[in-house]
Coordinates of N, CA and C in Angstrom, one line a residue:
P1 N -3.0 22.8 50.3 CA -3.1 21.4 50.6 C -4.2 20.8 49.7
N2 N -3.9 19.6 49.1 CA -4.9 18.9 48.3 C -5.5 19.7 47.2
T3 N -4.7 20.6 46.6 CA -5.1 21.5 45.5 C -4.2 21.3 44.4
C4 N -4.7 20.8 43.2 CA -3.9 20.6 42.1 C -3.8 21.9 41.3
S5 N -2.6 22.1 40.7 CA -2.4 23.2 39.8 C -2.3 22.5 38.4
C6 N -3.3 22.7 37.5 CA -3.5 22.0 36.3 C -2.6 22.6 35.2
A7 N -2.1 21.7 34.3 CA -1.4 22.1 33.1 C -2.4 22.8 32.2
S8 N -1.8 23.5 31.2 CA -2.7 24.2 30.2 C -3.6 23.2 29.5
G9 N -4.8 23.5 29.4 CA -5.8 22.7 28.6 C -6.5 21.7 29.5
W10 N -6.2 21.7 30.8 CA -6.9 20.8 31.7 C -7.5 21.5 32.9
S11 N -8.6 21.0 33.5 CA -9.2 21.6 34.6 C -9.8 20.6 35.5
G12 N -10.4 21.0 36.6 CA -11.1 20.1 37.6 C -10.2 19.9 38.8
P13 N -10.8 19.3 39.8 CA -10.1 19.0 41.1 C -8.9 18.1 40.9
T14 N -9.0 17.2 39.9 CA -7.8 16.3 39.7 C -7.2 16.5 38.3
C15 N -7.5 17.7 37.7 CA -7.0 18.0 36.4 C -7.3 17.0 35.3
A16 N -8.4 16.3 35.4 CA -8.8 15.3 34.5 C -9.8 15.8 33.4
T17 N -10.3 17.0 33.5 CA -11.3 17.5 32.6 C -10.6 18.4 31.5
P18 N -10.7 17.9 30.2 CA -10.1 18.7 29.2 C -10.8 20.0 29.0
V19 N -10.1 21.0 28.5 CA -10.7 22.3 28.2 C -10.6 22.6 26.7
C20 N -11.8 22.9 26.2 CA -11.8 23.4 24.7 C -12.1 24.9 24.8
T21 N -11.2 25.7 24.3 CA -11.4 27.1 24.3 C -12.6 27.6 23.5
S22 N -12.8 26.9 22.4 CA -14.1 27.1 21.6 C -15.0 25.9 21.9
S23 N -16.2 26.2 22.2 CA -17.2 25.2 22.6 C -17.4 24.2 21.4
C24 N -17.6 22.9 21.8 CA -17.9 21.9 20.9 C -19.4 22.0 20.6
L25 N -19.8 22.1 19.3 CA -21.2 22.4 18.9 C -21.9 21.1 18.5
N26 N -23.2 21.2 18.3 CA -24.1 20.1 17.7 C -23.9 18.7 18.3
G27 N -23.8 18.7 19.7 CA -23.6 17.5 20.4 C -22.2 16.9 20.5
G28 N -21.2 17.7 20.1 CA -19.8 17.3 20.2 C -19.4 17.4 21.6
V29 N -18.3 16.6 22.0 CA -17.8 16.5 23.3 C -16.3 16.8 23.3
C30 N -15.9 17.6 24.3 CA -14.5 17.9 24.5 C -13.8 16.7 25.1
V31 N -12.9 16.1 24.3 CA -12.2 14.9 24.8 C -10.7 15.0 25.1
A32 N -10.2 16.2 24.7 CA -8.8 16.5 25.0 C -8.7 18.0 24.8
P33 N -7.6 18.6 25.3 CA -7.5 20.0 25.2 C -7.7 20.5 23.7
D34 N -8.7 21.4 23.5 CA -9.1 21.9 22.2 C -9.3 20.8 21.2
T35 N -9.8 19.7 21.6 CA -10.2 18.6 20.7 C -11.6 18.1 20.9
C36 N -12.4 18.3 19.9 CA -13.8 17.9 20.0 C -14.0 16.5 19.3
S37 N -14.9 15.7 19.9 CA -15.3 14.4 19.3 C -16.7 14.8 18.8
C38 N -17.0 14.7 17.5 CA -18.2 15.2 17.0 C -19.3 14.1 16.9
A39 N -20.5 14.5 17.1 CA -21.7 13.6 16.9 C -21.8 13.2 15.5
G40 N -22.5 12.1 15.2 CA -22.7 11.7 13.8 C -23.3 12.8 12.9
G41 N -22.8 13.0 11.7 CA -23.3 14.0 10.8 C -22.6 15.4 10.9
W42 N -21.6 15.5 11.8 CA -20.9 16.7 12.0 C -19.4 16.5 12.0
S43 N -18.7 17.5 11.6 CA -17.2 17.5 11.6 C -16.6 18.8 11.8
G44 N -15.3 18.9 11.8 CA -14.6 20.2 12.0 C -14.1 20.3 13.4
P45 N -13.2 21.3 13.6 CA -12.6 21.5 14.9 C -13.6 21.7 16.1
T46 N -14.8 22.4 15.8 CA -15.8 22.6 16.8 C -17.1 21.9 16.4
C47 N -17.1 21.0 15.5 CA -18.3 20.2 15.1 C -19.3 21.1 14.5
A48 N -18.9 22.2 13.8 CA -19.8 23.1 13.2 C -20.1 22.8 11.7
S49 N -19.4 21.9 11.1 CA -19.6 21.6 9.7 C -20.4 20.3 9.5
P50 N -21.6 20.5 8.8 CA -22.4 19.3 8.5 C -21.7 18.4 7.5
V51 N -22.0 17.1 7.6 CA -21.4 16.1 6.7 C -22.5 15.5 5.7
C52 N -22.2 15.6 4.5 CA -23.0 14.9 3.4 C -22.2 13.9 2.7
T53 N -22.4 12.6 3.0 CA -21.7 11.5 2.5 C -21.8 11.6 0.9
G54 N -20.7 11.6 0.3 CA -20.7 11.6 -1.2 C -20.6 13.0 -1.7
G55 N -20.7 14.0 -0.9 CA -20.6 15.4 -1.3 C -21.9 15.9 -1.9
C56 N -21.9 17.2 -2.3 CA -23.1 17.8 -2.9 C -22.9 18.3 -4.3
G57 N -22.0 17.8 -5.1 CA -21.9 18.2 -6.5 C -21.9 19.7 -6.7
N58 N -23.0 20.2 -7.2 CA -23.2 21.6 -7.5 C -24.1 22.2 -6.5
G59 N -23.7 22.2 -5.2 CA -24.4 22.7 -4.2 C -23.6 22.7 -2.9
A60 N -24.3 22.9 -1.8 CA -23.6 23.0 -0.5 C -24.3 22.1 0.5
C61 N -23.5 21.5 1.4 CA -24.0 20.7 2.5 C -24.5 21.6 3.6
T62 N -25.8 21.7 3.8 CA -26.3 22.7 4.8 C -26.8 22.1 6.1
A63 N -26.9 20.8 6.2 CA -27.3 20.1 7.4 C -26.8 18.7 7.1
P64 N -26.7 17.9 8.2 CA -26.2 16.5 8.0 C -27.1 15.8 6.9
G65 N -26.5 15.3 5.8 CA -27.2 14.6 4.8 C -28.1 15.4 3.9
V66 N -28.0 16.8 4.0 CA -28.9 17.7 3.3 C -28.1 18.6 2.4
C67 N -28.3 18.4 1.1 CA -27.6 19.3 0.1 C -28.6 20.4 -0.4
T68 N -28.1 21.6 -0.4 CA -28.9 22.7 -1.0 C -28.2 23.0 -2.3
C69 N -28.9 22.8 -3.4 CA -28.4 22.9 -4.8 C -28.2 24.4 -5.2
S70 N -27.2 24.6 -6.0 CA -27.0 25.9 -6.7 C -28.0 26.1 -7.8
A71 N -28.2 27.3 -8.2 CA -29.2 27.6 -9.2 C -28.9 26.7 -10.5
G72 N -29.9 26.1 -11.1 CA -29.8 25.3 -12.3 C -29.5 23.9 -12.0
W73 N -29.5 23.4 -10.8 CA -29.2 22.0 -10.4 C -30.2 21.5 -9.5
S74 N -30.4 20.2 -9.5 CA -31.4 19.5 -8.7 C -30.9 18.1 -8.3
G75 N -31.7 17.4 -7.6 CA -31.3 16.0 -7.2 C -30.7 15.9 -5.8
A76 N -30.7 14.8 -5.2 CA -30.2 14.6 -3.8 C -28.8 15.1 -3.6
V77 N -28.0 15.0 -4.6 CA -26.6 15.4 -4.5 C -26.3 16.5 -5.5
C78 N -27.3 17.2 -6.1 CA -27.2 18.3 -6.9 C -26.4 18.1 -8.2
T79 N -26.6 16.9 -8.8 CA -25.9 16.6 -10.1 C -26.8 16.5 -11.3
T80 N -28.1 16.8 -11.1 CA -29.0 16.8 -12.3 C -29.3 18.2 -12.7
P81 N -28.8 18.5 -14.0 CA -29.1 19.9 -14.5 C -30.5 20.1 -14.8
L82 N -30.9 21.4 -14.7 CA -32.3 21.8 -15.0 C -32.4 22.6 -16.3
C83 N -33.4 22.3 -17.1 CA -33.6 23.1 -18.3 C -35.1 23.6 -18.3
S84 N -35.3 24.8 -18.5 CA -36.6 25.4 -18.6 C -36.7 26.4 -19.7
P85 N -37.6 26.1 -20.8 CA -38.4 24.9 -20.8 C -37.6 23.6 -20.9
S86 N -38.3 22.5 -20.6 CA -37.6 21.2 -20.7 C -37.3 20.9 -22.1
C87 N -36.3 20.0 -22.3 CA -35.9 19.5 -23.6 C -36.9 18.5 -24.1
V88 N -37.5 18.8 -25.3 CA -38.6 18.0 -25.9 C -38.0 16.8 -26.6
N89 N -37.0 17.0 -27.4 CA -36.5 15.9 -28.2 C -34.9 15.9 -28.0
G90 N -34.5 15.7 -26.8 CA -33.1 15.7 -26.5 C -32.9 15.6 -25.0
A91 N -31.7 15.9 -24.5 CA -31.4 15.8 -23.1 C -30.8 17.1 -22.5
C92 N -31.2 17.3 -21.3 CA -30.6 18.5 -20.6 C -29.2 18.1 -20.1
T93 N -28.2 18.7 -20.6 CA -26.8 18.3 -20.3 C -26.1 19.3 -19.4
A94 N -26.6 20.4 -19.2 CA -26.1 21.5 -18.3 C -27.2 22.4 -18.0
P95 N -27.2 23.2 -17.0 CA -28.3 24.1 -16.7 C -28.6 25.0 -17.9
G96 N -29.9 24.9 -18.4 CA -30.3 25.6 -19.6 C -29.8 25.2 -20.9
V97 N -29.1 24.0 -21.0 CA -28.5 23.6 -22.2 C -29.1 22.2 -22.6
C98 N -29.8 22.2 -23.8 CA -30.4 21.0 -24.3 C -29.5 20.5 -25.4
S99 N -29.2 19.2 -25.4 CA -28.4 18.5 -26.5 C -29.5 17.8 -27.3
C100 N -29.7 18.2 -28.5 CA -30.9 17.6 -29.3 C -30.5 16.3 -29.9
S101 N -31.6 15.5 -30.0 CA -31.5 14.2 -30.7 C -31.3 14.5 -32.2
T102 N -30.8 13.5 -33.0 CA -30.6 13.7 -34.4 C -32.0 14.1 -35.0
G103 N -31.9 15.1 -35.9 CA -33.1 15.5 -36.6 C -33.9 16.7 -35.9
W104 N -33.4 17.1 -34.8 CA -34.1 18.2 -34.1 C -33.2 19.3 -33.8
T105 N -33.7 20.5 -33.6 CA -32.9 21.7 -33.3 C -33.7 22.7 -32.5
G106 N -33.1 23.8 -32.0 CA -33.8 24.8 -31.2 C -33.4 24.7 -29.8
S107 N -33.6 25.7 -29.0 CA -33.2 25.8 -27.6 C -33.8 24.7 -26.8
S108 N -35.0 24.2 -27.1 CA -35.6 23.1 -26.4 C -35.8 21.9 -27.3
C109 N -35.1 21.9 -28.4 CA -35.1 20.7 -29.3 C -36.5 20.4 -29.8
A110 N -37.3 21.5 -30.1 CA -38.7 21.3 -30.5 C -38.9 21.5 -32.0
S111 N -37.9 21.9 -32.7 CA -38.0 22.2 -34.2 C -37.4 21.0 -34.9
A112 N -38.2 20.4 -35.8 CA -37.7 19.3 -36.6 C -36.8 19.9 -37.8
I113 N -35.9 19.1 -38.3 CA -35.1 19.4 -39.4 C -35.5 18.6 -40.6
C114 N -35.8 19.2 -41.7 CA -36.1 18.5 -43.0 C -35.0 18.9 -44.0
S115 N -34.5 17.9 -44.6 CA -33.5 18.1 -45.7 C -33.8 17.2 -46.9
P116 N -34.2 17.7 -48.0 CA -34.3 19.2 -48.3 C -35.5 19.8 -47.5
A117 N -35.5 21.1 -47.5 CA -36.5 21.9 -46.7 C -37.8 21.7 -47.4
C118 N -38.9 21.9 -46.6 CA -40.3 21.8 -47.1 C -40.5 23.1 -47.8
V119 N -41.0 23.0 -49.1 CA -41.2 24.2 -49.9 C -42.6 24.8 -49.7
N120 N -43.6 24.0 -49.7 CA -45.0 24.5 -49.5 C -45.7 23.7 -48.4
G121 N -45.1 23.7 -47.2 CA -45.6 23.0 -46.0 C -44.7 23.2 -44.8
V122 N -44.9 22.4 -43.8 CA -44.1 22.5 -42.6 C -43.4 21.2 -42.3
C123 N -42.2 21.4 -41.7 CA -41.4 20.2 -41.3 C -42.0 19.8 -39.9
S124 N -42.8 18.6 -39.9 CA -43.5 18.2 -38.7 C -42.7 17.2 -37.9
S125 N -41.8 16.5 -38.4 CA -40.8 15.7 -37.7 C -39.6 15.5 -38.6
P126 N -38.5 15.0 -38.1 CA -37.3 14.9 -39.0 C -37.6 14.3 -40.3
N127 N -37.2 15.1 -41.4 CA -37.4 14.7 -42.8 C -38.8 14.3 -43.2
L128 N -39.8 14.9 -42.5 CA -41.2 14.6 -42.8 C -41.9 15.9 -43.0
C129 N -42.3 16.2 -44.2 CA -43.0 17.5 -44.5 C -44.5 17.2 -44.5
T130 N -45.3 18.1 -43.8 CA -46.7 18.1 -43.9 C -47.1 19.2 -44.9
C131 N -47.6 18.8 -46.1 CA -47.9 19.8 -47.1 C -49.1 20.6 -46.9
S132 N -49.0 21.9 -47.4 CA -50.2 22.7 -47.4 C -51.2 22.2 -48.5
T133 N -52.4 22.6 -48.4 CA -53.4 22.2 -49.3 C -53.0 22.5 -50.8
G134 N -53.1 21.5 -51.6 CA -52.8 21.7 -53.0 C -51.4 21.3 -53.4
W135 N -50.6 20.8 -52.4 CA -49.2 20.5 -52.7 C -49.0 19.0 -52.2
S136 N -48.0 18.3 -52.9 CA -47.6 17.0 -52.5 C -46.2 16.8 -52.7
G137 N -45.7 15.6 -52.4 CA -44.3 15.2 -52.6 C -43.5 15.3 -51.3
S138 N -42.3 14.7 -51.3 CA -41.6 14.6 -50.1 C -41.2 16.0 -49.5
S139 N -41.0 17.0 -50.4 CA -40.7 18.3 -49.9 C -41.8 19.3 -50.2
C140 N -43.0 18.8 -50.6 CA -44.2 19.6 -50.9 C -44.0 20.6 -52.0
A141 N -43.2 20.1 -53.0 CA -42.9 21.0 -54.2 C -43.8 20.7 -55.4
A142 N -44.6 19.6 -55.4 CA -45.4 19.2 -56.5 C -46.8 19.7 -56.3
P143 N -47.3 20.5 -57.3 CA -48.7 21.0 -57.2 C -49.7 19.8 -57.5
V144 N -50.9 19.9 -56.9 CA -51.9 18.9 -57.1 C -53.0 19.6 -57.9
C145 N -53.4 18.9 -59.0 CA -54.5 19.4 -59.8 C -55.6 18.3 -59.8
S146 N -56.8 18.7 -59.4 CA -57.9 17.8 -59.3 C -59.2 18.5 -59.9
P147 N -59.7 17.9 -61.0 CA -59.2 16.7 -61.6 C -57.8 16.9 -62.3
A148 N -57.2 15.8 -62.6 CA -55.8 15.9 -63.3 C -55.9 16.6 -64.6
C149 N -54.8 17.2 -65.0 CA -54.8 17.9 -66.3 C -54.9 16.9 -67.4
A150 N -55.7 17.3 -68.4 CA -56.0 16.4 -69.6 C -55.2 16.9 -70.8
N151 N -55.1 16.1 -71.8 CA -54.6 16.4 -73.2 C -53.2 17.0 -73.1
G152 N -52.3 16.5 -72.3 CA -51.0 17.0 -72.2 C -50.7 18.2 -71.4
G153 N -51.8 18.6 -70.7 CA -51.6 19.8 -69.8 C -50.7 19.5 -68.6
V154 N -50.0 20.5 -68.1 CA -49.1 20.3 -67.0 C -49.7 21.0 -65.8
C155 N -49.7 20.4 -64.6 CA -50.2 21.0 -63.4 C -49.0 21.9 -62.9
S156 N -49.2 23.3 -63.1 CA -48.2 24.2 -62.8 C -48.3 24.9 -61.4
A157 N -49.5 24.8 -60.8 CA -49.8 25.3 -59.5 C -51.0 24.6 -59.0
P158 N -51.4 24.6 -57.8 CA -52.6 23.9 -57.3 C -53.8 24.2 -58.2
N159 N -54.4 23.2 -58.8 CA -55.6 23.3 -59.6 C -55.4 24.3 -60.7
T160 N -54.2 24.4 -61.2 CA -53.9 25.2 -62.4 C -53.2 24.4 -63.5
C161 N -53.8 24.2 -64.6 CA -53.2 23.4 -65.7 C -52.7 24.4 -66.7
S162 N -51.6 24.1 -67.3 CA -51.0 25.0 -68.4 C -50.5 24.1 -69.5

């Protein structure tokens, strides 16, 4: 007498309490048989999956609104690549990959390109040679004689007239 026999998925004295065979987690509430209503920031059948609005690019959503980035990536949603060492004269376009600006080369874009190459000096910035002592010219190929060669002499090497 006065005892209800509940249908599957329901319990309680009046069979009004839904039953979730797997517990609703992280503040979720059982609202119908095996149906959880999740608290903000959580999703999934048992509210076990954190939600990161906009996704996590190159990483994983590890808590509501928190992305944990894969190796080589950074930023709030893991979309900023990391380069180490950093790109000096260029941009980091993928983890460990620098895309160099015009006139620069090397793994971190730190080496200038001179064309023609510097003969007796170093390429200090794109198409700019810094000449060694005794040399001049755009590619450091012209020797310097001081004083200048006299009587038709030709400067054939630094401070050497012939």
